GROMACS .gro file of C-alpha atoms in nm:
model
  185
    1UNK     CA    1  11.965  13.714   6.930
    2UNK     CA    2  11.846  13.771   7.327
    3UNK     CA    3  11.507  13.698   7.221
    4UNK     CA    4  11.551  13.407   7.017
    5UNK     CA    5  11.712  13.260   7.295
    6UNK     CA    6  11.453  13.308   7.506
    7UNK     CA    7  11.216  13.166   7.281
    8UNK     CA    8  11.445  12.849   7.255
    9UNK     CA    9  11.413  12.851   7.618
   10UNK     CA   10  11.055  12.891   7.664
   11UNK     CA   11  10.990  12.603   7.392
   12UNK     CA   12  11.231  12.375   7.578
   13UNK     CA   13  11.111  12.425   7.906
   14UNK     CA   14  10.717  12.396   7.729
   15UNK     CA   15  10.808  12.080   7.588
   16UNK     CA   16  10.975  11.925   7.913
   17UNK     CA   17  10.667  12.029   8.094
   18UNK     CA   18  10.399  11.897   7.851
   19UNK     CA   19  10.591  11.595   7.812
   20UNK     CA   20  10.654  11.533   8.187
   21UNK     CA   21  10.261  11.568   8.194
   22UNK     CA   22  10.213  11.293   7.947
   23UNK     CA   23  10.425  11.068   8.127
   24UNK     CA   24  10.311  11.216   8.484
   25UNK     CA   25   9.943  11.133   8.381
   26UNK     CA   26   9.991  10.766   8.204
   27UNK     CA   27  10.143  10.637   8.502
   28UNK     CA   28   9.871  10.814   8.749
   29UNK     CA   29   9.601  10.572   8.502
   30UNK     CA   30   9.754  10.266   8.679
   31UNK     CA   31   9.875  10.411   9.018
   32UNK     CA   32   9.555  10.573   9.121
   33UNK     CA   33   9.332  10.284   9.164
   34UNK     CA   34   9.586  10.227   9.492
   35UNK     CA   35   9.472  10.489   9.674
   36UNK     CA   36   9.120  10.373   9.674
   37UNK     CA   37   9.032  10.117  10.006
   38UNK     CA   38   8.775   9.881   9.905
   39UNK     CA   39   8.762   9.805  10.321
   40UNK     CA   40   8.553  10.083  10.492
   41UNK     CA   41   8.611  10.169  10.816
   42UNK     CA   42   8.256  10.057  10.909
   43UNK     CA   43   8.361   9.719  10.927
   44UNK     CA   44   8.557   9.714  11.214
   45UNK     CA   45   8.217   9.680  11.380
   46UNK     CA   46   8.183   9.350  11.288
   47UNK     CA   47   8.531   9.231  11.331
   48UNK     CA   48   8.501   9.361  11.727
   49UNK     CA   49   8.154   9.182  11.748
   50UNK     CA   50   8.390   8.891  11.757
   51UNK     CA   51   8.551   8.929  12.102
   52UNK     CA   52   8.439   8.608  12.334
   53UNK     CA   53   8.502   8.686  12.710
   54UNK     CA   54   8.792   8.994  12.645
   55UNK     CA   55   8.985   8.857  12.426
   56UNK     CA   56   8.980   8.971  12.063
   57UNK     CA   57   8.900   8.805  11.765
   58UNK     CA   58   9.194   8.656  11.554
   59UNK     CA   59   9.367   8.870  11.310
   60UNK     CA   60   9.412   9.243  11.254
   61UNK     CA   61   9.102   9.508  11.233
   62UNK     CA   62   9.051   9.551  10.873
   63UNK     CA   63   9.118   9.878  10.789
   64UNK     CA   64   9.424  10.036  10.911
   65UNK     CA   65   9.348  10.431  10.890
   66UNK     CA   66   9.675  10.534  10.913
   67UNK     CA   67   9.882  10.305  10.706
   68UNK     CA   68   9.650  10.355  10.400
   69UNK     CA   69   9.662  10.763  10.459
   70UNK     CA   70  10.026  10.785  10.508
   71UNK     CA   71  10.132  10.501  10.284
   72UNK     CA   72   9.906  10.543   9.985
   73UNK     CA   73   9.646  10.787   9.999
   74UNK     CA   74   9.881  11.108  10.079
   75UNK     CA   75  10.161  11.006   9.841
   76UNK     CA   76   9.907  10.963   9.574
   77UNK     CA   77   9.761  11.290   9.687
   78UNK     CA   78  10.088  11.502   9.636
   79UNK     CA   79  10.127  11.251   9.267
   80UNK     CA   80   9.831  11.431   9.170
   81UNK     CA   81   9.887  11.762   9.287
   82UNK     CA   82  10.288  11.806   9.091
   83UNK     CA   83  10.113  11.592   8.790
   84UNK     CA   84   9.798  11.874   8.797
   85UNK     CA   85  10.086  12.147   8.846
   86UNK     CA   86  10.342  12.071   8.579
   87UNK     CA   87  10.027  12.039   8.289
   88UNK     CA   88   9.882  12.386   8.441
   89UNK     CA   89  10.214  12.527   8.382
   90UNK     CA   90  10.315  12.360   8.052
   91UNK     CA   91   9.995  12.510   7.934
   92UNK     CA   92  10.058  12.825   8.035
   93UNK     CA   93  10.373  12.833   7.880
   94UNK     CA   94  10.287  12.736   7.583
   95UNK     CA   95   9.997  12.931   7.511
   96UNK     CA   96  10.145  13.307   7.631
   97UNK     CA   97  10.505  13.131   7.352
   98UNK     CA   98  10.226  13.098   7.054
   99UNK     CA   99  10.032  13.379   7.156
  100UNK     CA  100  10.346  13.607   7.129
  101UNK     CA  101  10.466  13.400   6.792
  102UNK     CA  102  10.165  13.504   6.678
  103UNK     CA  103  10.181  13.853   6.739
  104UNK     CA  104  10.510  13.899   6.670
  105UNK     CA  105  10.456  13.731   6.278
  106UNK     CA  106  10.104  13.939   6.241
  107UNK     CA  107  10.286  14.250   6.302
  108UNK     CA  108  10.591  14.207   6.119
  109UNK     CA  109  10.694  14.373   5.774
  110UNK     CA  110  10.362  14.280   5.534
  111UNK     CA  111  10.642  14.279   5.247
  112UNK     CA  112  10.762  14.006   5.418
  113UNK     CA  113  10.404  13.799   5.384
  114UNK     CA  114  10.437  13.591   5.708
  115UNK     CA  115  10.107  13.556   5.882
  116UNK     CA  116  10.052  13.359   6.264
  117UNK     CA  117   9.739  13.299   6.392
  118UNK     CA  118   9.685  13.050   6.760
  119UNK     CA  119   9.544  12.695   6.643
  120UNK     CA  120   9.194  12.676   6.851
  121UNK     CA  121   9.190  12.292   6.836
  122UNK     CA  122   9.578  12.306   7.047
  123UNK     CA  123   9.416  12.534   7.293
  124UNK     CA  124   9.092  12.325   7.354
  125UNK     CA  125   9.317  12.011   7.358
  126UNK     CA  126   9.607  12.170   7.619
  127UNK     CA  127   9.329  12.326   7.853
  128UNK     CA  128   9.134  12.015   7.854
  129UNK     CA  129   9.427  11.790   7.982
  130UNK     CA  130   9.473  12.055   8.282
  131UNK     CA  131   9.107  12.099   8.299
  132UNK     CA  132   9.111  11.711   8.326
  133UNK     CA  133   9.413  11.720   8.605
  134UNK     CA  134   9.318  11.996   8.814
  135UNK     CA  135   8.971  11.797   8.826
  136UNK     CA  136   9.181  11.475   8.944
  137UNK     CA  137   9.400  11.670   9.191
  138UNK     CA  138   9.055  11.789   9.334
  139UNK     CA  139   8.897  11.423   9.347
  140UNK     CA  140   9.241  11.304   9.550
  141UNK     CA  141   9.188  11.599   9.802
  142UNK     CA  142   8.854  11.427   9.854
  143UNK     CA  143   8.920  11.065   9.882
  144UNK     CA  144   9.264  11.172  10.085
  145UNK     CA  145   8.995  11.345  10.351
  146UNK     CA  146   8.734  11.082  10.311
  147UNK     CA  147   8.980  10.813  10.409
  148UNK     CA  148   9.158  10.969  10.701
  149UNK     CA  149   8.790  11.133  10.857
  150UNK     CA  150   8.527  10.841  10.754
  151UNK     CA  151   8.406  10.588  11.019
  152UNK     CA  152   8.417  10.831  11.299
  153UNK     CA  153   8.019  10.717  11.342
  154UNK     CA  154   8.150  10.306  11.331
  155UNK     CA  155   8.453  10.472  11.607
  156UNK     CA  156   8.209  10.670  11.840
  157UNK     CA  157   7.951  10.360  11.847
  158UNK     CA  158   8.230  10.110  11.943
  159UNK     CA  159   8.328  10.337  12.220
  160UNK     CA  160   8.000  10.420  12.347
  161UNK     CA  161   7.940  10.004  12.355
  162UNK     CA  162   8.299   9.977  12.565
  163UNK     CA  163   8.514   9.861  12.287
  164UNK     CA  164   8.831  10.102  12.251
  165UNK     CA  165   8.961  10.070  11.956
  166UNK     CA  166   9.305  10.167  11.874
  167UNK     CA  167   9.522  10.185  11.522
  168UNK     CA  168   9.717   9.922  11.689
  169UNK     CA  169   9.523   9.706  11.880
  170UNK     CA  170   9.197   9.667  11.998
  171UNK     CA  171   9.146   9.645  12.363
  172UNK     CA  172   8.813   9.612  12.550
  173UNK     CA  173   8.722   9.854  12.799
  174UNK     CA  174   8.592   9.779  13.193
  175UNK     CA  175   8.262   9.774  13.278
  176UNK     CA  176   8.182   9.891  13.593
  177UNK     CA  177   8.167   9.549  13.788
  178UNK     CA  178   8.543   9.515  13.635
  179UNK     CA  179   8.452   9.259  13.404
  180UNK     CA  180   8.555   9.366  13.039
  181UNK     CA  181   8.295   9.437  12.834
  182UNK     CA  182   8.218   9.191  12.501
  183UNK     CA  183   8.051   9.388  12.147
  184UNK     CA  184   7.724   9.274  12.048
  185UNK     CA  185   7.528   9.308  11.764
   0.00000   0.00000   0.00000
């Protein structure tokens, strides 16, 4: 009776985690596209070409790095990542459950004529979803780094023109006569 428990168990726990991953991964189809910035950070060069004598041009820069990383990119990062973990493991479960079913039938009593054999096409399909996550979870990692390290090139040539540009605000730097400095393309 121990190990039919167990096996009610496992199958329990497989189906909560394969269905968790259905759900996990339907909602990640219309949460994703949030993490994506359709602002590059490149174009805060042409918002700080618009200071006229110090003062800055009206509005906000337009792309705030850190908002977007710690508000949308980085949630949907860690999404991805328990979404990519609980299919990995729901597959895992349930392929070492039917690969012991399996066993178990094929080696009991032959009088008893009960055969078990692992459907192929379950296999391909189960692997494929956490193929298909894992390979999600990895494209996250890369847009999470791509929007917290791009524009360091649009950063470095606004500072080496005398524009400091903050997160918060934009400031323009001295020149050496004391006059602040104005961008220009």
């Amino acid at each position: 009776e121990s190990p039919l428990k167990l096996a009610r168990t496992a199958s329990h726990w497989m189906f909560g985690l394969l269905l968790a991953a259905a759900v996990l991964n339907f909602v990640l189809i219309f949460v994703a596209p949030l993490a994506v910035s359709s602002r590059h950070p490149r174009s805060i060069k042409a918002w700080a070409a618009g200071y006229n004598d110090g003062h800055p041009p009206a509005g906000n820069p337009p792309h705030r790095r850190r908002t977007f990383v710690w508000l949308r990119a980085l949630p949907m990062l860690i999404l991805t990542f328990f979404t990519a973990l609980v299919t990995v493991v729901g597959s895992a479960v349930a392929t070492v459950m039917f690969v012991i079913f399996a066993n178990v039938f094929s080696n009991a009593d032959p009088s008893l004529n009960i055969q078990g054999h692992v459907g192929t096409q379950m296999m391909v399909f189960m692997w494929i979803a956490s193929a298909f996550s894992l390979i999600a979870f990895i494209l996250q990692i890369g847009s999470c780094c791509a929007a917290c390290c791009r524009g360091r090139k649009a950063r470095k040539e606004l500072k080496s023109k005398g524009v400091n540009w903050r997160e918060k605000s934009v400031a323009p730097t001295a020149t050496e006569d004391g006059e602040p400095h104005a961008l220009s393309n």
